[in-house]
Short mmCIF file of C-alpha atoms in Angstrom, two decimals:
data_model
loop_
_atom_site.label_atom_id
_atom_site.label_comp_id
_atom_site.label_asym_id
_atom_site.label_seq_id
_atom_site.Cartn_x
_atom_site.Cartn_y
_atom_site.Cartn_z
CA UNK A 1 -13.52 12.15 -11.40
CA UNK A 2 -10.50 11.26 -9.32
CA UNK A 3 -11.84 7.79 -8.62
CA UNK A 4 -12.67 6.78 -12.20
CA UNK A 5 -9.12 6.87 -13.61
CA UNK A 6 -7.99 4.74 -10.70
CA UNK A 7 -10.74 2.22 -11.42
CA UNK A 8 -9.54 1.99 -15.02
CA UNK A 9 -6.02 1.21 -13.77
CA UNK A 10 -7.30 -1.78 -11.83
CA UNK A 11 -8.56 -3.48 -14.99
CA UNK A 12 -5.31 -3.06 -16.93
CA UNK A 13 -2.67 -5.78 -17.09
CA UNK A 14 -2.08 -9.35 -18.04
CA UNK A 15 -1.82 -12.56 -16.07
CA UNK A 16 -3.95 -15.61 -15.65
CA UNK A 17 -7.39 -15.58 -14.07
CA UNK A 18 -6.01 -17.38 -11.04
CA UNK A 19 -3.25 -14.82 -10.60
CA UNK A 20 -5.75 -11.98 -10.98
CA UNK A 21 -7.80 -13.50 -8.17
CA UNK A 22 -4.70 -13.86 -6.06
CA UNK A 23 -3.62 -10.29 -6.66
CA UNK A 24 -0.13 -11.37 -7.75
CA UNK A 25 0.72 -11.43 -11.44
CA UNK A 26 3.74 -10.99 -13.70
CA UNK A 27 4.36 -7.51 -14.97
CA UNK A 28 3.47 -7.24 -18.66
CA UNK A 29 6.36 -8.58 -20.69
CA UNK A 30 8.27 -9.82 -17.65
CA UNK A 31 8.48 -13.40 -16.44
CA UNK A 32 7.57 -13.63 -12.80
CA UNK A 33 6.17 -15.85 -10.10
CA UNK A 34 3.05 -15.75 -8.00
CA UNK A 35 2.48 -15.78 -4.27
CA UNK A 36 -0.29 -16.98 -1.99
CA UNK A 37 -3.37 -15.04 -1.01
CA UNK A 38 -4.12 -14.07 2.55
CA UNK A 39 -7.33 -15.28 4.16
CA UNK A 40 -8.82 -12.38 6.07
CA UNK A 41 -11.29 -12.70 8.89
CA UNK A 42 -14.75 -11.29 8.36
CA UNK A 43 -17.21 -9.67 10.74
CA UNK A 44 -20.94 -10.17 11.07
CA UNK A 45 -22.32 -7.19 9.17
CA UNK A 46 -24.29 -7.85 6.01
CA UNK A 47 -21.63 -6.45 3.70
CA UNK A 48 -18.91 -8.45 5.45
CA UNK A 49 -20.93 -11.64 5.10
CA UNK A 50 -21.28 -10.94 1.39
CA UNK A 51 -17.50 -10.56 1.09
CA UNK A 52 -17.09 -13.78 3.06
CA UNK A 53 -19.32 -15.73 0.68
CA UNK A 54 -17.45 -14.65 -2.43
CA UNK A 55 -14.13 -15.26 -0.67
CA UNK A 56 -15.14 -18.82 0.18
CA UNK A 57 -15.89 -19.49 -3.48
CA UNK A 58 -12.51 -18.31 -4.72
CA UNK A 59 -10.01 -19.21 -2.02
CA UNK A 60 -10.67 -22.96 -2.26
CA UNK A 61 -9.54 -22.93 -5.89
CA UNK A 62 -6.59 -20.73 -5.04
CA UNK A 63 -5.54 -23.09 -2.24
CA UNK A 64 -5.60 -26.11 -4.55
CA UNK A 65 -3.73 -24.32 -7.33
CA UNK A 66 -1.12 -22.79 -5.07
CA UNK A 67 -0.98 -25.37 -2.29
CA UNK A 68 2.83 -25.33 -2.41
CA UNK A 69 3.00 -21.56 -1.96
CA UNK A 70 3.18 -20.73 1.76
CA UNK A 71 3.97 -17.58 3.67
CA UNK A 72 7.40 -17.72 5.28
CA UNK A 73 7.26 -18.34 9.01
CA UNK A 74 10.69 -16.86 9.67
CA UNK A 75 11.23 -13.30 10.81
CA UNK A 76 11.99 -11.03 7.85
CA UNK A 77 13.88 -7.74 7.86
CA UNK A 78 11.72 -4.99 6.39
CA UNK A 79 12.26 -1.32 5.44
CA UNK A 80 9.28 0.92 4.66
CA UNK A 81 9.70 4.52 3.53
CA UNK A 82 6.91 6.85 4.57
CA UNK A 83 6.02 4.37 7.30
CA UNK A 84 4.77 6.72 10.01
CA UNK A 85 1.21 7.07 8.67
CA UNK A 86 -1.36 5.75 6.20
CA UNK A 87 -0.71 2.55 4.30
CA UNK A 88 2.97 2.61 5.30
CA UNK A 89 1.97 2.49 8.96
CA UNK A 90 -0.54 -0.26 8.22
CA UNK A 91 2.10 -2.35 6.46
CA UNK A 92 4.53 -1.86 9.35
CA UNK A 93 1.95 -2.97 11.93
CA UNK A 94 1.03 -6.04 9.90
CA UNK A 95 4.66 -7.07 9.35
CA UNK A 96 5.22 -6.83 13.10
CA UNK A 97 2.30 -9.20 13.66
CA UNK A 98 4.22 -11.77 11.61
CA UNK A 99 7.26 -11.30 13.85
CA UNK A 100 9.22 -9.30 11.31
CA UNK A 101 11.85 -6.71 12.20
CA UNK A 102 10.81 -3.34 10.73
CA UNK A 103 12.56 -0.05 10.02
CA UNK A 104 10.29 2.84 9.03
CA UNK A 105 11.33 6.24 7.75
CA UNK A 106 9.65 9.62 7.53
CA UNK A 107 10.47 13.30 7.29
CA UNK A 108 8.57 14.35 10.42
CA UNK A 109 10.74 13.16 13.29
CA UNK A 110 8.12 13.81 15.96
CA UNK A 111 5.47 11.74 14.18
CA UNK A 112 8.06 9.08 13.37
CA UNK A 113 9.17 8.78 17.00
CA UNK A 114 5.58 8.52 18.19
CA UNK A 115 4.78 5.86 15.60
CA UNK A 116 7.82 3.80 16.60
CA UNK A 117 7.04 4.11 20.30
CA UNK A 118 3.47 2.95 19.98
CA UNK A 119 4.18 0.24 17.43
CA UNK A 120 6.90 -1.08 19.73
CA UNK A 121 4.47 -1.18 22.65
CA UNK A 122 2.16 -3.33 20.55
CA UNK A 123 4.95 -5.66 19.38
CA UNK A 124 7.18 -6.52 22.36
CA UNK A 125 9.77 -9.26 22.57
CA UNK A 126 11.82 -10.26 19.54
CA UNK A 127 9.65 -8.20 17.22
CA UNK A 128 10.79 -4.60 17.00
CA UNK A 129 10.40 -1.45 14.99
CA UNK A 130 13.07 1.19 14.45
CA UNK A 131 12.71 4.66 12.96
CA UNK A 132 15.00 6.79 10.82
CA UNK A 133 14.24 10.42 10.03
CA UNK A 134 14.95 10.55 6.31
CA UNK A 135 13.81 12.43 3.22
CA UNK A 136 13.40 10.22 0.15
CA UNK A 137 14.27 13.18 -2.08
CA UNK A 138 17.76 13.22 -0.56
CA UNK A 139 20.08 10.50 -1.90
CA UNK A 140 22.35 10.70 1.15
CA UNK A 141 19.36 10.13 3.43
CA UNK A 142 18.36 7.03 1.47
CA UNK A 143 21.89 5.64 1.59
CA UNK A 144 22.01 6.30 5.32
CA UNK A 145 18.65 4.57 5.78
CA UNK A 146 19.81 1.48 3.91
CA UNK A 147 23.12 1.31 5.76
CA UNK A 148 21.43 1.77 9.14
CA UNK A 149 18.83 -0.92 8.47
CA UNK A 150 21.44 -3.34 7.17
CA UNK A 151 23.64 -2.74 10.20
CA UNK A 152 20.87 -2.94 12.82
CA UNK A 153 18.96 -5.87 11.30
CA UNK A 154 21.89 -7.77 9.84
CA UNK A 155 20.47 -7.50 6.33
CA UNK A 156 17.36 -6.44 4.41
CA UNK A 157 14.84 -8.92 3.02
CA UNK A 158 12.09 -6.50 1.95
CA UNK A 159 12.32 -2.84 0.97
CA UNK A 160 9.06 -0.98 0.24
CA UNK A 161 9.27 2.38 -1.54
CA UNK A 162 6.00 3.65 -0.09
CA UNK A 163 6.63 7.37 0.45
CA UNK A 164 4.57 9.47 -1.93
CA UNK A 165 2.56 12.66 -2.20
CA UNK A 166 0.13 14.53 -4.42
CA UNK A 167 1.23 17.81 -2.87
CA UNK A 168 -2.34 18.11 -1.54
CA UNK A 169 -3.11 19.91 -4.79
CA UNK A 170 -6.15 19.24 -6.96
CA UNK A 171 -5.64 21.68 -9.82
CA UNK A 172 -4.80 21.63 -13.54
CA UNK A 173 -1.07 21.74 -14.25
CA UNK A 174 -1.42 25.36 -15.35
CA UNK A 175 -2.63 26.30 -11.87
CA UNK A 176 -0.23 24.07 -9.92
CA UNK A 177 2.58 25.98 -8.18
CA UNK A 178 6.05 25.14 -9.46
CA UNK A 179 7.27 24.14 -6.02
CA UNK A 180 4.40 21.64 -5.73
CA UNK A 181 5.30 20.10 -9.09
CA UNK A 182 8.89 19.72 -7.93
CA UNK A 183 7.75 18.22 -4.60
CA UNK A 184 5.53 15.61 -6.26
CA UNK A 185 8.11 14.55 -8.86
CA UNK A 186 11.02 14.47 -6.43
CA UNK A 187 9.09 12.45 -3.83
CA UNK A 188 7.25 9.95 -6.03
CA UNK A 189 9.76 9.38 -8.82
CA UNK A 190 13.20 10.61 -7.81
CA UNK A 191 12.64 9.33 -4.28
CA UNK A 192 11.72 5.88 -5.57
CA UNK A 193 14.83 5.81 -7.76
CA UNK A 194 17.01 6.81 -4.82
CA UNK A 195 15.32 4.17 -2.69
CA UNK A 196 15.89 1.43 -5.28
CA UNK A 197 19.53 2.40 -5.69
CA UNK A 198 20.19 2.49 -1.94
CA UNK A 199 18.45 -0.83 -1.38
CA UNK A 200 20.25 -2.51 -4.27
CA UNK A 201 23.60 -1.33 -2.92
CA UNK A 202 23.15 -3.44 0.23
CA UNK A 203 21.06 -6.27 -1.24
CA UNK A 204 23.06 -7.12 -4.35
CA UNK A 205 26.21 -8.22 -2.47
CA UNK A 206 24.06 -10.70 -0.50
CA UNK A 207 22.27 -11.87 -3.66
CA UNK A 208 18.91 -11.70 -1.88
CA UNK A 209 16.01 -9.42 -1.06
CA UNK A 210 12.98 -7.88 -2.71
CA UNK A 211 12.17 -4.26 -3.57
CA UNK A 212 8.56 -3.09 -3.99
CA UNK A 213 7.61 0.16 -5.73
CA UNK A 214 4.22 1.56 -4.71
CA UNK A 215 2.00 2.73 -7.56
CA UNK A 216 -1.33 4.54 -7.72
CA UNK A 217 -3.72 6.41 -10.00
CA UNK A 218 -2.25 6.97 -13.46
CA UNK A 219 -0.16 3.80 -13.46
CA UNK A 220 -1.80 2.46 -16.64
CA UNK A 221 -1.38 5.73 -18.56
CA UNK A 222 -4.99 6.90 -18.42
CA UNK A 223 -5.76 10.59 -17.85
CA UNK A 224 -5.68 11.92 -14.30
CA UNK A 225 -7.07 15.46 -14.66
CA UNK A 226 -6.31 17.84 -11.82
CA UNK A 227 -3.61 15.56 -10.49
CA UNK A 228 -1.71 15.06 -13.71
CA UNK A 229 1.72 15.41 -12.13
CA UNK A 230 0.96 12.69 -9.59
CA UNK A 231 -0.39 10.42 -12.32
CA UNK A 232 2.68 10.99 -14.47
CA UNK A 233 5.01 9.95 -11.66
CA UNK A 234 3.05 6.76 -11.00
CA UNK A 235 2.96 5.95 -14.74
CA UNK A 236 6.76 6.07 -14.74
CA UNK A 237 7.15 3.42 -12.03
CA UNK A 238 6.25 0.32 -14.12
CA UNK A 239 8.85 1.36 -16.70
CA UNK A 240 11.42 1.95 -13.97
CA UNK A 241 10.59 -1.41 -12.41
CA UNK A 242 10.87 -3.27 -15.72
CA UNK A 243 14.22 -1.63 -16.43
CA UNK A 244 15.53 -2.54 -13.00
CA UNK A 245 14.35 -6.13 -13.44
CA UNK A 246 16.40 -6.29 -16.64
CA UNK A 247 19.42 -4.66 -15.01
CA UNK A 248 19.41 -6.85 -11.90
CA UNK A 249 18.82 -10.31 -13.40
CA UNK A 250 22.20 -11.56 -12.18
CA UNK A 251 21.99 -10.05 -8.69
CA UNK A 252 19.39 -12.33 -7.08
CA UNK A 253 17.34 -9.29 -6.02
CA UNK A 254 13.63 -9.17 -6.92
CA UNK A 255 12.04 -5.94 -8.15
CA UNK A 256 8.24 -5.66 -8.00
CA UNK A 257 5.24 -3.33 -8.13
CA UNK A 258 2.87 -2.94 -5.20
CA UNK A 259 -0.70 -1.83 -5.94
CA UNK A 260 -2.75 -1.14 -2.79
CA UNK A 261 -5.86 0.15 -4.56
CA UNK A 262 -7.92 2.94 -3.01
CA UNK A 263 -6.74 3.34 0.56
CA UNK A 264 -8.46 5.73 2.97
CA UNK A 265 -5.52 7.97 3.79
CA UNK A 266 -5.03 11.72 3.86
CA UNK A 267 -3.50 11.42 0.40
CA UNK A 268 -6.72 10.03 -1.07
CA UNK A 269 -9.12 12.18 0.95
CA UNK A 270 -7.33 15.52 0.67
CA UNK A 271 -8.85 16.41 -2.72
CA UNK A 272 -11.84 14.07 -2.90
CA UNK A 273 -15.15 15.54 -3.99
CA UNK A 274 -18.47 14.59 -2.40
CA UNK A 275 -19.20 12.27 -5.34
CA UNK A 276 -15.78 10.66 -5.04
CA UNK A 277 -16.23 10.07 -1.31
CA UNK A 278 -19.51 8.25 -1.92
CA UNK A 279 -17.71 6.21 -4.58
CA UNK A 280 -15.11 5.29 -1.98
CA UNK A 281 -17.80 3.35 -0.11
CA UNK A 282 -17.65 0.78 -2.91
CA UNK A 283 -13.95 0.48 -3.71
CA UNK A 284 -11.92 2.12 -0.95
CA UNK A 285 -10.60 0.27 2.08
CA UNK A 286 -8.86 1.12 5.34
CA UNK A 287 -5.07 0.72 5.56
CA UNK A 288 -5.30 -2.16 8.04
CA UNK A 289 -7.49 -4.28 5.75
CA UNK A 290 -5.29 -3.56 2.75
CA UNK A 291 -2.18 -4.44 4.76
CA UNK A 292 -3.72 -7.70 5.99
CA UNK A 293 -4.19 -8.72 2.36
CA UNK A 294 -0.88 -7.47 0.96
CA UNK A 295 1.66 -8.44 3.63
CA UNK A 296 1.27 -12.24 3.25
CA UNK A 297 1.70 -11.81 -0.51
CA UNK A 298 4.75 -9.61 0.00
CA UNK A 299 6.29 -12.12 2.41
CA UNK A 300 5.64 -15.05 0.05
CA UNK A 301 6.80 -13.45 -3.20
CA UNK A 302 9.73 -15.01 -5.07
CA UNK A 303 11.54 -14.37 -8.32
CA UNK A 304 11.30 -10.91 -9.82
CA UNK A 305 9.01 -8.71 -11.87
CA UNK A 306 5.65 -9.32 -10.18
CA UNK A 307 2.78 -6.97 -9.43
CA UNK A 308 1.26 -7.53 -5.99
CA UNK A 309 -2.27 -6.14 -5.87
CA UNK A 310 -5.12 -5.67 -3.42
CA UNK A 311 -7.93 -4.43 -5.66
CA UNK A 312 -8.03 -7.33 -8.13
CA UNK A 313 -10.52 -7.51 -11.02
CA UNK A 314 -12.78 -10.14 -9.37
CA UNK A 315 -12.81 -8.07 -6.19
CA UNK A 316 -13.81 -4.95 -8.14
CA UNK A 317 -16.59 -6.80 -9.95
CA UNK A 318 -17.91 -8.24 -6.71
CA UNK A 319 -17.88 -4.88 -4.97
CA UNK A 320 -19.86 -3.25 -7.76
CA UNK A 321 -22.28 -6.17 -7.86
CA UNK A 322 -22.94 -5.66 -4.14
CA UNK A 323 -22.66 -1.85 -4.09
CA UNK A 324 -26.01 -1.57 -2.31
CA UNK A 325 -24.56 -3.31 0.74
CA UNK A 326 -21.70 -0.81 0.85
CA UNK A 327 -23.71 2.40 0.79
CA UNK A 328 -22.75 4.66 3.68
CA UNK A 329 -19.89 2.41 4.74
CA UNK A 330 -17.47 5.31 5.22
CA UNK A 331 -19.30 8.42 3.97
CA UNK A 332 -22.91 9.57 3.82
CA UNK A 333 -24.62 11.13 0.79
CA UNK A 334 -23.10 14.50 1.68
CA UNK A 335 -19.59 13.09 1.85
CA UNK A 336 -19.28 13.30 5.62
CA UNK A 337 -17.46 10.48 7.49
CA UNK A 338 -19.86 8.12 9.23
CA UNK A 339 -19.63 5.12 11.51
CA UNK A 340 -16.76 4.06 13.71
CA UNK A 341 -14.19 3.27 11.04
CA UNK A 342 -10.55 4.03 11.62
CA UNK A 343 -7.38 3.72 9.58
CA UNK A 344 -6.48 0.56 11.42
CA UNK A 345 -7.99 -2.05 13.71
CA UNK A 346 -5.14 -2.52 16.14
CA UNK A 347 -4.70 -5.04 18.88
CA UNK A 348 -3.47 -2.52 21.42
CA UNK A 349 -4.72 0.73 22.94
CA UNK A 350 -1.40 2.37 22.08
CA UNK A 351 -1.85 1.83 18.36
CA UNK A 352 -5.51 2.89 18.64
CA UNK A 353 -4.42 6.26 20.00
CA UNK A 354 -1.99 6.68 17.11
CA UNK A 355 -4.60 5.81 14.50
CA UNK A 356 -7.16 8.10 16.14
CA UNK A 357 -4.71 10.98 15.82
CA UNK A 358 -4.25 10.27 12.11
CA UNK A 359 -8.01 9.96 11.59
CA UNK A 360 -8.57 13.35 13.23
CA UNK A 361 -6.04 14.94 10.88
CA UNK A 362 -7.81 13.41 7.88
CA UNK A 363 -11.18 14.70 9.01
CA UNK A 364 -9.70 18.18 9.29
CA UNK A 365 -8.50 17.90 5.68
CA UNK A 366 -12.06 16.98 4.58
CA UNK A 367 -13.68 19.86 6.45
#
């Protein structure tokens, strides 16, 4: 049941067919611009070859239509909250591959330090990653994060409000502990507001930069039973983003939504049923693959008020049309993890060790 509301969210929204294929479209009611699509490499398995064939049919049109849209080749200065694991870690690793300078934050200093150490080992030279122990629910921490990043990097080009939680609770609101409700709301909503405010404080004077607010299940307003609080916080983010777009028109700062789709992280897997896990074989993806698709779009975005998406409508349709080739990709019929998949496909042994640690933690949450 947890997967179906999310699927509904992926079909909601406006934009042209070309933009839907690209995964970058204007927010409903907001003028915006589009960015280019990334061209991912594909392996030799049958399901990967199927993805490759459909990609070859769509990207040629996208290239012609958006031939003037190119990913910036200069090093960008990036801040990612909740960047020590999951999709945040994947985004950080991918930005480093482009030569960007990255600051990640997290509440767990030990995990943050380890992530920074191993990411740095994989990205030597001018590319670097810095870590700041910070809690997004604390406004002072967010201000400190923004000031530190601005001082160390000489400015901020991209700020991603990625930190989020479902409290690892899969219960009706009536059964959800009060402290868990407060944790979910303060992290997902209040934390995003604090992050936007802190980022704007350093970006607005420079009249540059882009802020991305990460959304998830519930964003379109559909029911999210047993994780209603999480869904409510994600539903609030498009409204917040639209309001900020209106408020910041004269600042030169872009405000956007970021929709990663179903990403295989502890957040998604913590409350997934056996049926949901089998469903993930069709629509879910590992953080590294999602990051490979999203980061070029993030780096190429311009203007304000866009929604950058991984799980676009054509991609959903294609995945369902070829569901048979995806059976058992991540989970067997009993919902047990199968195969050799990880949360990333790194280019260094150091990152592999980090991802293996995260994968082990996720498997513990399933068992």
